[in-house]
Structures are given as C-alpha cells and as structure tokens.
Amino acid sequence: MSRTATDRADALPALAEVFREHGHAGASLSRISAATGLGKGSLYNFFPGGKDEMMAAVLADIADWFEAAIFSALELSDDPVRAIAAMIRDVDTYFNSGGRVCLVGTLGLSASRDPFTKSIRLYFARWIAALATCIAKGSVPGNEASTLAERTVAGIQGAIVLARALDDENTFRRILRHHEKTMLDAIAAHRSRHS
Amino acid sequence: MSRTATDRADALPALAEVFREHGHAGASLSRISAATGLGKGSLYNFFPGGKDEMMAAVLADIADWFEAAIFSALELSDDPVRAIAAMIRDVDTYFNSGGRVCLVGTLGLSASRDPFTKSIRLYFARWIAALATCIAKGSVPGNEASTLAERTVAGIQGAIVLARALDDENTFRRILRHHEKTMLDAIAAHRSRHS
DNA sequence: ACTGTCTTGTACCGTTCGGTACAAGAGCCG
DNA sequence: CGGCTCTTGTACCGAACGGTACAAGACAGT
C-alpha cells in the first residue's frame, strides 16, 4: 500500500485525457484506473460520487484553468491587440493544434451531458463574454464585438472538429490565424475611424 | 414473428439517431434495439458485423445523402449564389438549427473513430472541395475559394457545438447566416472587379 | 514502539455489455 | 395444404461494467 499522498487534484490531468479521448460513456473505470495509476479503492476514495463526480471535478479544473490563463487575461488587459494574440497562441498550444479535443465541447454534443449542462453553458458563455469585452475595448461597438466573439469561439471549436477529421494541424492553425486577423482588423478599422 | 419485410435501410435513420445521441461507445445494443424496434436477432441478421457494421452503414447512408442533396448541387449548379444559399438552407434544416448533432464530426472527435477515419476524412474533404469549386465559379480565385470553404465547413461544425452547448438555435442560425454572407460578399467583390 | 487514522489493493456484488445459437413462427411456392 | 426458406424472439454465453466492502498496510502523533 503506497499511501502516495496523492491529492485528487494530481489525478485530474490523466482523468481529463481519458474523458477527452473516450467520452463519458467510453471512459470505463478500468481505463481510468490504468490512465491515472490509481486503483478502484483510491478512485472511490477521492471521488465517492463515481464517474460523474470525476467528470465534474475535471470540468471545474478546466474552467479554473481557462479562467486564470485566458478569460481574465482577456478582460483585464488594456491592450486588446496583444490580449487577442495571446489567446490565439494559448489556444493553439492548449488544443495542441487540433490534436487535442475540447472536452467541454464534446461533452456538450453527447447525450450524457445532462448533469453538466450548466457547466458547459457557463464555459462557453464566459469565453464569449470575455472575448467580447476585450474586442469592445478596441473601440468596436458592443453588439459587433459580441457576434465577433461568438463566431471566433465557434470557429475554434469547428477547427478542432475539422483538424481531427482531416488529421491536419495546419487546418487548425490556418483557421485560428484567420480569426485572429478578423478580430484585429475589426479593431483597426474602428480605431482609425475614431482618429 | 412479424416478418416485417424490413430492409436494413429502413433501420438506418433510427440507428443514426442513436449513434448521434450516444456515440459509438454509448450506443448499446439494447438502446439500438429499442430505437429501431428490431430485436437482436433481426439486428444481427441485417448487420452480421455487429455495431461496427451498423456504424459503417450509417456513415455510408449519410455520405450518400449529402452527396445527392448538397455536394453534387454545389458542383453542378451554374449559379453559385443560389447554390450557396440552398446549401445554407439545407444545412439549417438537416442539423435542425443545431439541435441535431453531426454524427461524422462527433465520431471524428472520439477515440472509437479508428475503423472509420477514412470515411470521416472523405466526408469533410468532399464537402470542402464541392463548396470550393462552387465558390470558385463565382470568379473567386481557387486558393481563396478553398480557404473560404474550409472556414465555412469548420464554422458550421463549430456552430453545432456552440448551439448545443448554449442550447440556443439562434446562435446556430446567426453563424450560418454570417458564413453565407461572407461567401456571397466574396463572390460579389470579385465579380464587380471583373466587370 | 504503539496506536489510531487514513489510504489502497483485492475480492466480490448484481447488472449490462456485445455477441451467438437456435427453435418457433411467418411468408412463399407448389 | 405440405414443405422450404427466411426472419425473429428468446435464452444464453463469457466478459466487462459501475460500484461496494473490507482487511491489510502505510503514515503521524505520542
């Protein structure tokens, strides 16, 4: 008995990968156990609620990471051009240029999303809102900034789907770069009009 | 014993819905049996290869439908503006404004896609190619038409993800309409430059 | 070192899984 | 109506499922 002093937080990354690859239904306890290196005993010690609690913990972890690394940066920066470029770069590395799936997005597509609908909705709503306020700081009118943010987040999700289907990282990066340019162009257009 | 004279083709729509909602892993035989109204005996009579053959049949059916209803129309029409508008309309109804998931896209995201990677890649490559040739017919240069088509298909997939996550049909339609306008604008711009 | 608490491997539970076997029944041809 | 083929419900298989129980073992406090 190793008593690894492992916090449940240490298992979350491996846990997330299993859910990403196999979905909620396909992530069996044996696969989870193999991926995390934890036996059933430890798993149910850390997550008494079973698979659903594991998924909830993973979603919360993802939400925290995005909030800290992306959303707050979008809202707090006073240089929207740099903030947008940083988001695009972070998104590219996080999703591994389309090689890594967005767990929140895929979970939302499946029928087993029911207990997590609120978390899923919040994740995307928060992303769009943060990006919209960032764009709006570049003198872009609010409603235009909102639709632009919405289209960008949707484009990122679509880029993941497409890059995975075509098994081509360049597809992902190409689409990402286009959205970056579109947002920066919008800011540039409204700024020049203001001068 | 009803001897319903049912061809396996009659079961494909219900089969597709089960796979759409629950994915390959989550679509258990009991669920499939309930959704199609066919017992295990009939299912394995029609699909001796089990779940994988069912999925393959569904994918082939989907590919046929898109080829007949969308792809060929994009390529054969000599009026790209009307063809694009028709595609947008058909896509909106087919995906039920984001209420219905794209099976090919979701399958590509999961780890159980392995036996179907070729079908998945073909589906998207075909869609992008057909849309690109249609756009190119509107005097848009080939490479620009290609990236435009790629972004549109990705945008549609992302719109499904987002509309499902936010549970809002308007999100889907809004994004769809934007892509329609973008393509038509590109055609209009290059056409006017030609006159 | 002893003890009590926390952690963990393992055995085990009932259920459901994908898949097979096959007999009973339905439709068709004569 | 008698046989023959095709279809289908049902029983059944071993394996894997999610989850529980619990004893053996590892740590911390004294």
Coordinates of C-alpha atoms (C1' of nucleotides) in Angstrom, one line a residue:
Chain A
M1 CA 0.0 0.0 0.0
S2 CA 1.9 3.0 -1.2
R3 CA -0.1 5.8 0.5
T4 CA 1.1 8.0 -2.3
A5 CA -0.1 11.1 -0.5
T6 CA -1.7 11.9 -3.9
D7 CA -4.3 14.5 -3.8
R8 CA -7.3 14.0 -6.1
A9 CA -6.0 17.1 -8.0
D10 CA -3.0 15.1 -9.1
A11 CA -5.2 12.7 -11.0
L12 CA -7.2 15.3 -12.8
P13 CA -5.0 15.7 -15.9
A14 CA -4.9 12.0 -16.6
L15 CA -8.6 11.8 -15.8
A16 CA -9.3 14.6 -18.3
E17 CA -7.4 12.9 -21.0
V18 CA -9.4 9.7 -20.6
F19 CA -12.7 11.6 -20.8
R20 CA -11.4 13.6 -23.8
E21 CA -10.5 10.5 -25.7
H22 CA -13.3 8.2 -24.8
G23 CA -16.1 10.4 -23.7
H24 CA -18.2 9.9 -20.7
A25 CA -19.7 6.6 -21.8
G26 CA -16.4 5.2 -23.1
A27 CA -14.3 6.1 -20.1
S28 CA -14.6 2.8 -18.2
L29 CA -13.3 2.5 -14.7
S30 CA -10.6 0.1 -15.8
R31 CA -9.4 2.7 -18.4
I32 CA -9.5 5.4 -15.8
S33 CA -7.6 3.2 -13.4
A34 CA -5.0 2.4 -15.9
A35 CA -4.6 6.1 -17.0
T36 CA -4.3 7.5 -13.6
G37 CA -2.4 4.7 -12.0
L38 CA -5.0 4.6 -9.2
G39 CA -6.9 1.5 -8.1
K40 CA -10.6 1.5 -7.7
G41 CA -10.1 2.0 -3.9
S42 CA -8.3 5.2 -4.4
L43 CA -10.6 6.4 -7.1
Y44 CA -13.7 6.0 -5.0
N45 CA -11.9 7.4 -2.0
F46 CA -11.2 10.6 -3.9
F47 CA -14.4 10.6 -5.9
P48 CA -17.1 9.0 -3.8
G49 CA -19.7 10.1 -6.4
G50 CA -18.1 7.8 -9.0
K51 CA -17.7 8.8 -12.7
D52 CA -20.0 11.7 -12.5
E53 CA -18.0 13.3 -9.7
M54 CA -14.8 12.7 -11.6
M55 CA -16.2 14.4 -14.6
A56 CA -17.5 17.3 -12.5
A57 CA -14.1 17.7 -11.0
V58 CA -12.4 17.7 -14.4
L59 CA -14.8 20.3 -15.7
A60 CA -14.2 22.5 -12.7
D61 CA -10.5 22.2 -13.2
I62 CA -10.7 23.1 -16.8
A63 CA -12.9 26.1 -16.0
D64 CA -10.4 27.2 -13.4
W65 CA -7.5 26.9 -15.9
F66 CA -9.3 28.8 -18.6
E67 CA -10.4 31.5 -16.2
A68 CA -6.9 32.0 -14.9
A69 CA -5.0 31.7 -18.2
I70 CA -7.4 33.1 -20.8
F71 CA -10.6 34.7 -19.7
S72 CA -9.2 37.0 -17.0
A73 CA -6.3 38.0 -19.3
L74 CA -8.8 39.0 -22.0
E75 CA -10.8 41.2 -19.6
L76 CA -8.0 42.7 -17.6
S77 CA -5.5 43.6 -20.3
D78 CA -5.7 47.1 -21.6
D79 CA -4.1 46.2 -24.8
P80 CA -6.7 44.2 -26.7
V81 CA -4.5 43.5 -29.7
R82 CA -1.9 41.8 -27.5
A83 CA -4.5 40.0 -25.5
I84 CA -6.2 38.6 -28.5
A85 CA -2.9 37.4 -30.0
A86 CA -2.0 35.8 -26.6
M87 CA -5.4 34.0 -26.5
I88 CA -4.8 32.6 -30.0
R89 CA -1.4 31.4 -29.1
D90 CA -2.6 29.8 -25.8
V91 CA -5.5 28.2 -27.5
D92 CA -3.2 26.7 -30.2
T93 CA -0.9 25.2 -27.6
Y94 CA -3.7 24.1 -25.3
F95 CA -5.6 22.2 -28.0
N96 CA -2.3 21.0 -29.5
S97 CA -3.2 22.5 -32.9
G98 CA -6.3 20.4 -33.0
G99 CA -4.7 17.2 -31.9
R100 CA -6.4 17.6 -28.5
V101 CA -10.1 17.7 -28.2
C102 CA -12.1 20.2 -26.3
L103 CA -13.7 18.1 -23.5
V104 CA -16.4 20.7 -22.8
G105 CA -17.4 20.9 -26.4
T106 CA -17.6 17.1 -27.0
L107 CA -19.4 16.6 -23.7
G108 CA -22.0 19.1 -24.9
L109 CA -22.6 17.1 -28.0
S110 CA -23.2 13.8 -26.2
A111 CA -26.4 12.7 -24.5
S112 CA -24.6 12.2 -21.2
R113 CA -24.2 15.9 -20.8
D114 CA -27.4 16.2 -18.8
P115 CA -25.8 16.6 -15.3
F116 CA -23.3 19.1 -16.7
T117 CA -25.4 21.3 -19.0
K118 CA -24.9 24.3 -16.7
S119 CA -21.1 24.0 -16.5
I120 CA -21.0 23.6 -20.3
R121 CA -23.1 26.6 -20.9
L122 CA -21.1 28.7 -18.5
Y123 CA -17.8 27.7 -20.0
F124 CA -18.8 28.9 -23.5
A125 CA -20.8 31.9 -22.3
R126 CA -17.9 33.0 -20.2
W127 CA -15.4 32.6 -23.1
I128 CA -17.6 34.6 -25.5
A129 CA -18.3 37.3 -22.9
A130 CA -14.6 37.7 -22.0
L131 CA -13.6 37.9 -25.6
A132 CA -16.4 40.3 -26.5
T133 CA -15.3 42.8 -23.8
C134 CA -11.8 42.5 -25.0
I135 CA -12.8 43.3 -28.5
A136 CA -15.0 46.1 -27.4
K137 CA -12.0 47.7 -25.7
G138 CA -10.6 48.1 -29.2
S139 CA -13.4 50.6 -30.0
V140 CA -15.5 48.0 -31.6
P141 CA -19.3 48.5 -30.8
G142 CA -20.7 46.1 -28.3
N143 CA -23.0 44.1 -30.5
E144 CA -20.5 43.7 -33.2
A145 CA -17.9 42.6 -30.6
S146 CA -20.3 40.0 -29.3
T147 CA -21.1 38.4 -32.6
L148 CA -17.4 38.5 -33.5
A149 CA -16.5 36.8 -30.3
E150 CA -19.3 34.2 -30.8
R151 CA -18.1 33.4 -34.3
T152 CA -14.5 33.1 -33.1
V153 CA -15.3 30.6 -30.3
A154 CA -17.5 28.7 -32.7
G155 CA -14.7 28.8 -35.3
I156 CA -12.2 27.4 -32.8
Q157 CA -14.5 24.5 -31.9
G158 CA -15.1 23.8 -35.6
A159 CA -11.4 24.0 -36.3
I160 CA -10.9 21.2 -33.7
V161 CA -13.5 19.1 -35.4
L162 CA -12.1 19.6 -38.8
A163 CA -8.4 19.3 -37.9
R164 CA -9.2 16.0 -36.1
A165 CA -11.3 14.7 -39.0
L166 CA -8.6 15.6 -41.6
D167 CA -5.8 14.8 -39.2
D168 CA -4.1 18.0 -40.2
E169 CA -2.7 20.5 -37.8
N170 CA -2.3 23.1 -40.5
T171 CA -6.0 23.3 -40.9
F172 CA -6.4 24.2 -37.3
R173 CA -3.7 26.8 -37.3
R174 CA -4.9 28.3 -40.6
I175 CA -8.4 28.8 -39.2
L176 CA -7.1 30.2 -35.9
R177 CA -4.9 32.7 -37.7
H178 CA -7.9 33.8 -39.8
H179 CA -10.0 34.6 -36.8
E180 CA -7.1 36.4 -35.1
K181 CA -6.8 38.6 -38.2
T182 CA -10.5 39.2 -38.4
M183 CA -10.6 40.5 -34.9
L184 CA -7.6 42.6 -35.2
D185 CA -8.9 44.1 -38.5
A186 CA -12.1 45.0 -36.8
I187 CA -10.3 46.8 -34.1
A188 CA -8.0 48.6 -36.5
A189 CA -11.0 49.7 -38.7
H190 CA -12.8 51.2 -35.8
R191 CA -9.8 52.7 -34.2
S192 CA -8.8 54.5 -37.5
R193 CA -12.3 55.8 -37.8
H194 CA -12.0 57.2 -34.3
S195 CA -8.8 59.2 -35.0
Chain B
M1 CA -42.8 -13.4 -35.7
S2 CA -43.8 -10.5 -37.7
R3 CA -41.6 -10.9 -40.8
T4 CA -41.9 -7.2 -41.3
A5 CA -40.2 -7.4 -44.7
T6 CA -37.9 -4.6 -43.3
D7 CA -34.8 -3.9 -45.3
R8 CA -31.8 -2.9 -43.3
A9 CA -32.1 0.5 -45.0
D10 CA -35.3 1.1 -43.1
A11 CA -33.5 0.9 -39.8
L12 CA -30.7 3.3 -40.7
P13 CA -32.4 6.6 -39.7
A14 CA -33.2 5.4 -36.2
L15 CA -29.8 3.8 -36.0
A16 CA -28.2 7.1 -37.0
E17 CA -30.1 8.9 -34.3
V18 CA -28.9 6.5 -31.6
F19 CA -25.3 6.9 -32.7
R20 CA -25.7 10.7 -32.9
E21 CA -27.1 11.0 -29.4
H22 CA -25.0 8.4 -27.6
G23 CA -21.9 8.0 -29.7
H24 CA -20.3 4.7 -30.7
A25 CA -19.5 3.7 -27.1
G26 CA -22.8 4.8 -25.6
A27 CA -25.0 3.2 -28.2
S28 CA -25.7 -0.1 -26.6
L29 CA -27.5 -2.9 -28.4
S30 CA -30.4 -2.6 -26.0
R31 CA -30.7 1.1 -26.9
I32 CA -30.3 0.3 -30.6
S33 CA -32.9 -2.4 -30.3
A34 CA -35.4 -0.1 -28.6
A35 CA -34.8 2.8 -31.1
T36 CA -35.2 0.7 -34.2
G37 CA -37.8 -1.7 -32.9
L38 CA -35.7 -4.6 -34.0
G39 CA -34.7 -7.4 -31.8
K40 CA -31.2 -8.7 -31.6
G41 CA -32.0 -11.4 -34.0
S42 CA -33.0 -9.0 -36.7
L43 CA -30.1 -6.7 -36.0
Y44 CA -27.5 -9.4 -36.4
N45 CA -29.4 -10.7 -39.3
F46 CA -29.1 -7.4 -41.1
F47 CA -25.7 -6.4 -39.7
P48 CA -23.7 -9.6 -39.1
G49 CA -20.6 -7.4 -38.3
G50 CA -22.3 -6.0 -35.2
K51 CA -22.1 -2.4 -34.1
D52 CA -19.2 -1.5 -36.4
E53 CA -21.1 -2.6 -39.5
M54 CA -24.1 -0.7 -38.3
M55 CA -22.0 2.4 -37.9
A56 CA -20.4 1.9 -41.3
A57 CA -23.8 1.5 -42.9
V58 CA -25.0 4.7 -41.3
L59 CA -21.9 6.6 -42.4
A60 CA -22.4 5.4 -45.9
D61 CA -26.0 6.4 -45.8
I62 CA -25.1 9.9 -44.6
A63 CA -22.4 10.2 -47.3
D64 CA -24.9 9.2 -49.9
W65 CA -27.5 11.7 -48.7
F66 CA -25.0 14.6 -48.6
E67 CA -23.7 13.7 -52.0
A68 CA -27.1 13.7 -53.5
A69 CA -28.6 16.6 -51.7
I70 CA -25.7 19.0 -51.2
F71 CA -22.3 18.2 -52.7
S72 CA -23.5 17.5 -56.3
A73 CA -25.8 20.5 -56.2
L74 CA -22.8 22.7 -55.3
E75 CA -20.7 21.4 -58.1
L76 CA -23.3 21.1 -60.8
S77 CA -25.2 24.4 -60.4
D78 CA -24.1 27.2 -62.6
D79 CA -25.5 29.8 -60.3
P80 CA -23.1 29.8 -57.2
V81 CA -25.1 32.4 -55.4
R82 CA -28.3 30.3 -55.4
A83 CA -26.3 27.1 -54.8
I84 CA -24.7 28.5 -51.6
A85 CA -28.0 29.9 -50.4
A86 CA -29.5 26.4 -50.9
M87 CA -26.7 24.7 -49.1
I88 CA -27.1 27.0 -46.1
R89 CA -30.8 26.4 -46.0
D90 CA -30.4 22.6 -46.3
V91 CA -27.8 22.5 -43.6
D92 CA -30.0 24.5 -41.3
T93 CA -32.9 22.0 -41.7
Y94 CA -30.7 18.9 -41.7
F95 CA -29.0 19.9 -38.4
N96 CA -32.2 21.2 -37.1
S97 CA -30.6 24.6 -36.3
G98 CA -28.0 23.0 -34.1
G99 CA -30.4 20.7 -32.3
R100 CA -29.1 17.8 -34.2
V101 CA -25.5 16.8 -34.0
C102 CA -23.2 15.9 -36.9
L103 CA -22.5 12.3 -36.5
V104 CA -19.4 12.4 -38.7
G105 CA -18.0 15.3 -36.8
T106 CA -18.6 13.8 -33.3
L107 CA -17.3 10.4 -34.4
G108 CA -14.1 12.0 -35.6
L109 CA -13.6 13.5 -32.1
S110 CA -13.9 10.2 -30.3
A111 CA -11.3 7.5 -29.9
S112 CA -13.6 4.9 -31.4
R113 CA -13.2 6.6 -34.8
D114 CA -10.3 4.3 -35.8
P115 CA -12.1 2.0 -38.2
F116 CA -13.8 5.0 -39.8
T117 CA -11.1 7.5 -40.2
K118 CA -11.1 7.2 -44.0
S119 CA -14.9 7.8 -44.2
I120 CA -14.7 10.8 -41.9
R121 CA -11.9 12.4 -43.8
L122 CA -13.6 11.8 -47.1
Y123 CA -16.8 13.4 -45.9
F124 CA -15.2 16.6 -44.9
A125 CA -12.7 16.7 -47.7
R126 CA -15.6 16.2 -50.2
W127 CA -17.7 18.9 -48.6
I128 CA -14.9 21.4 -48.6
A129 CA -13.9 20.6 -52.2
A130 CA -17.5 20.8 -53.5
L131 CA -18.1 24.1 -51.8
A132 CA -14.7 25.5 -53.0
T133 CA -15.5 24.7 -56.6
C134 CA -18.9 26.3 -56.2
I135 CA -17.3 29.5 -54.8
A136 CA -14.6 29.4 -57.5
K137 CA -17.4 29.5 -60.1
G138 CA -18.2 33.0 -58.7
S139 CA -14.9 34.3 -60.1
V140 CA -13.2 33.8 -56.7
P141 CA -9.6 32.6 -57.1
G142 CA -9.0 29.0 -56.3
N143 CA -6.9 29.3 -53.2
E144 CA -9.2 31.9 -51.7
A145 CA -12.2 29.8 -52.5
S146 CA -10.6 26.8 -50.8
T147 CA -9.8 28.6 -47.5
L148 CA -13.2 30.2 -47.6
A149 CA -14.8 26.8 -48.0
E150 CA -12.7 25.3 -45.3
R151 CA -13.6 28.1 -42.8
T152 CA -17.3 27.7 -43.7
V153 CA -17.4 24.0 -43.0
A154 CA -15.5 24.5 -39.8
G155 CA -17.8 27.3 -38.9
I156 CA -20.8 25.0 -39.4
Q157 CA -19.3 22.4 -37.2
G158 CA -18.4 24.9 -34.5
A159 CA -21.9 26.4 -34.7
I160 CA -23.3 22.9 -33.9
V161 CA -21.1 22.6 -30.9
L162 CA -21.9 26.1 -29.7
A163 CA -25.6 26.0 -30.3
R164 CA -25.8 22.7 -28.4
A165 CA -23.8 23.9 -25.5
L166 CA -25.8 27.1 -25.2
D167 CA -29.0 25.4 -26.1
D168 CA -29.9 28.2 -28.5
E169 CA -30.9 27.7 -32.1
N170 CA -30.4 31.4 -32.8
T171 CA -26.7 31.0 -32.3
F172 CA -26.6 28.4 -35.0
R173 CA -28.6 30.4 -37.5
R174 CA -26.7 33.6 -36.8
I175 CA -23.4 31.9 -37.5
L176 CA -24.7 30.2 -40.5
R177 CA -26.1 33.4 -42.0
H178 CA -22.7 35.1 -41.4
H179 CA -20.9 32.5 -43.4
E180 CA -23.4 32.7 -46.2
K181 CA -23.0 36.5 -46.4
T182 CA -19.2 36.1 -46.3
M183 CA -19.2 33.8 -49.3
L184 CA -21.7 35.8 -51.2
D185 CA -19.7 39.0 -50.5
A186 CA -16.5 37.4 -51.8
I187 CA -18.3 36.4 -55.0
A188 CA -19.8 39.9 -55.4
A189 CA -16.4 41.6 -54.8
H190 CA -14.6 39.5 -57.4
R191 CA -17.4 39.7 -59.9
S192 CA -17.6 43.5 -59.7
R193 CA -13.8 43.7 -60.1
H194 CA -14.2 41.6 -63.3
S195 CA -16.8 43.9 -64.9
Chain C
dA1 C1' 7.3 1.2 19.6
dC2 C1' 2.3 1.6 20.0
dT3 C1' -2.0 3.1 18.4
dG4 C1' -5.4 5.2 15.7
dT5 C1' -6.4 7.2 11.2
dC6 C1' -6.2 7.3 6.6
dT7 C1' -5.2 5.0 2.2
dT8 C1' -5.3 1.3 -1.0
dG9 C1' -5.4 -3.4 -3.3
dT10 C1' -8.4 -7.0 -3.9
dA11 C1' -12.3 -9.7 -3.9
dC12 C1' -16.9 -9.5 -4.8
dC13 C1' -21.7 -7.8 -5.9
dG14 C1' -25.6 -7.6 -9.3
dT15 C1' -26.2 -5.7 -13.9
dT16 C1' -25.4 -5.0 -18.5
dC17 C1' -22.4 -5.5 -22.2
dG18 C1' -21.7 -7.4 -27.3
dG19 C1' -22.4 -11.5 -29.5
dT20 C1' -24.1 -16.5 -30.6
dA21 C1' -27.3 -20.3 -31.0
dC22 C1' -31.4 -22.0 -32.2
dA23 C1' -36.2 -23.2 -32.3
dA24 C1' -40.7 -21.3 -33.3
dG25 C1' -43.2 -18.9 -36.5
dA26 C1' -44.3 -16.2 -40.9
dG27 C1' -44.3 -15.9 -45.8
dC28 C1' -43.9 -18.0 -50.3
dC29 C1' -44.2 -21.7 -53.9
dG30 C1' -46.2 -25.7 -55.4
Chain D
dC1 C1' -52.2 -28.0 -47.6
dG2 C1' -47.1 -29.5 -47.2
dG3 C1' -42.6 -28.4 -47.3
dC4 C1' -38.8 -24.9 -47.6
dT5 C1' -36.6 -20.5 -46.8
dC6 C1' -36.1 -16.6 -44.4
dT7 C1' -36.9 -13.9 -40.3
dT8 C1' -37.2 -13.1 -35.5
dG9 C1' -37.8 -13.6 -30.3
dT10 C1' -35.6 -15.6 -26.6
dA11 C1' -32.4 -17.9 -23.9
dC12 C1' -27.9 -18.0 -23.1
dC13 C1' -22.7 -17.1 -23.1
dG14 C1' -18.3 -15.1 -21.1
dA15 C1' -16.6 -10.7 -20.3
dA16 C1' -16.7 -6.2 -18.6
dC17 C1' -19.4 -2.8 -16.5
dG18 C1' -20.0 0.6 -12.2
dG19 C1' -19.9 0.3 -7.6
dT20 C1' -19.2 -1.7 -2.6
dA21 C1' -16.9 -3.9 1.4
dC22 C1' -13.2 -4.5 3.9
dA23 C1' -8.9 -6.2 5.6
dA24 C1' -4.0 -5.3 5.1
dG25 C1' -0.7 -1.9 5.1
dA26 C1' 1.4 2.9 5.5
dC27 C1' 1.8 7.1 8.0
dA28 C1' 1.6 10.6 12.0
dG29 C1' 1.4 11.7 17.0
dT30 C1' 2.9 10.5 21.2

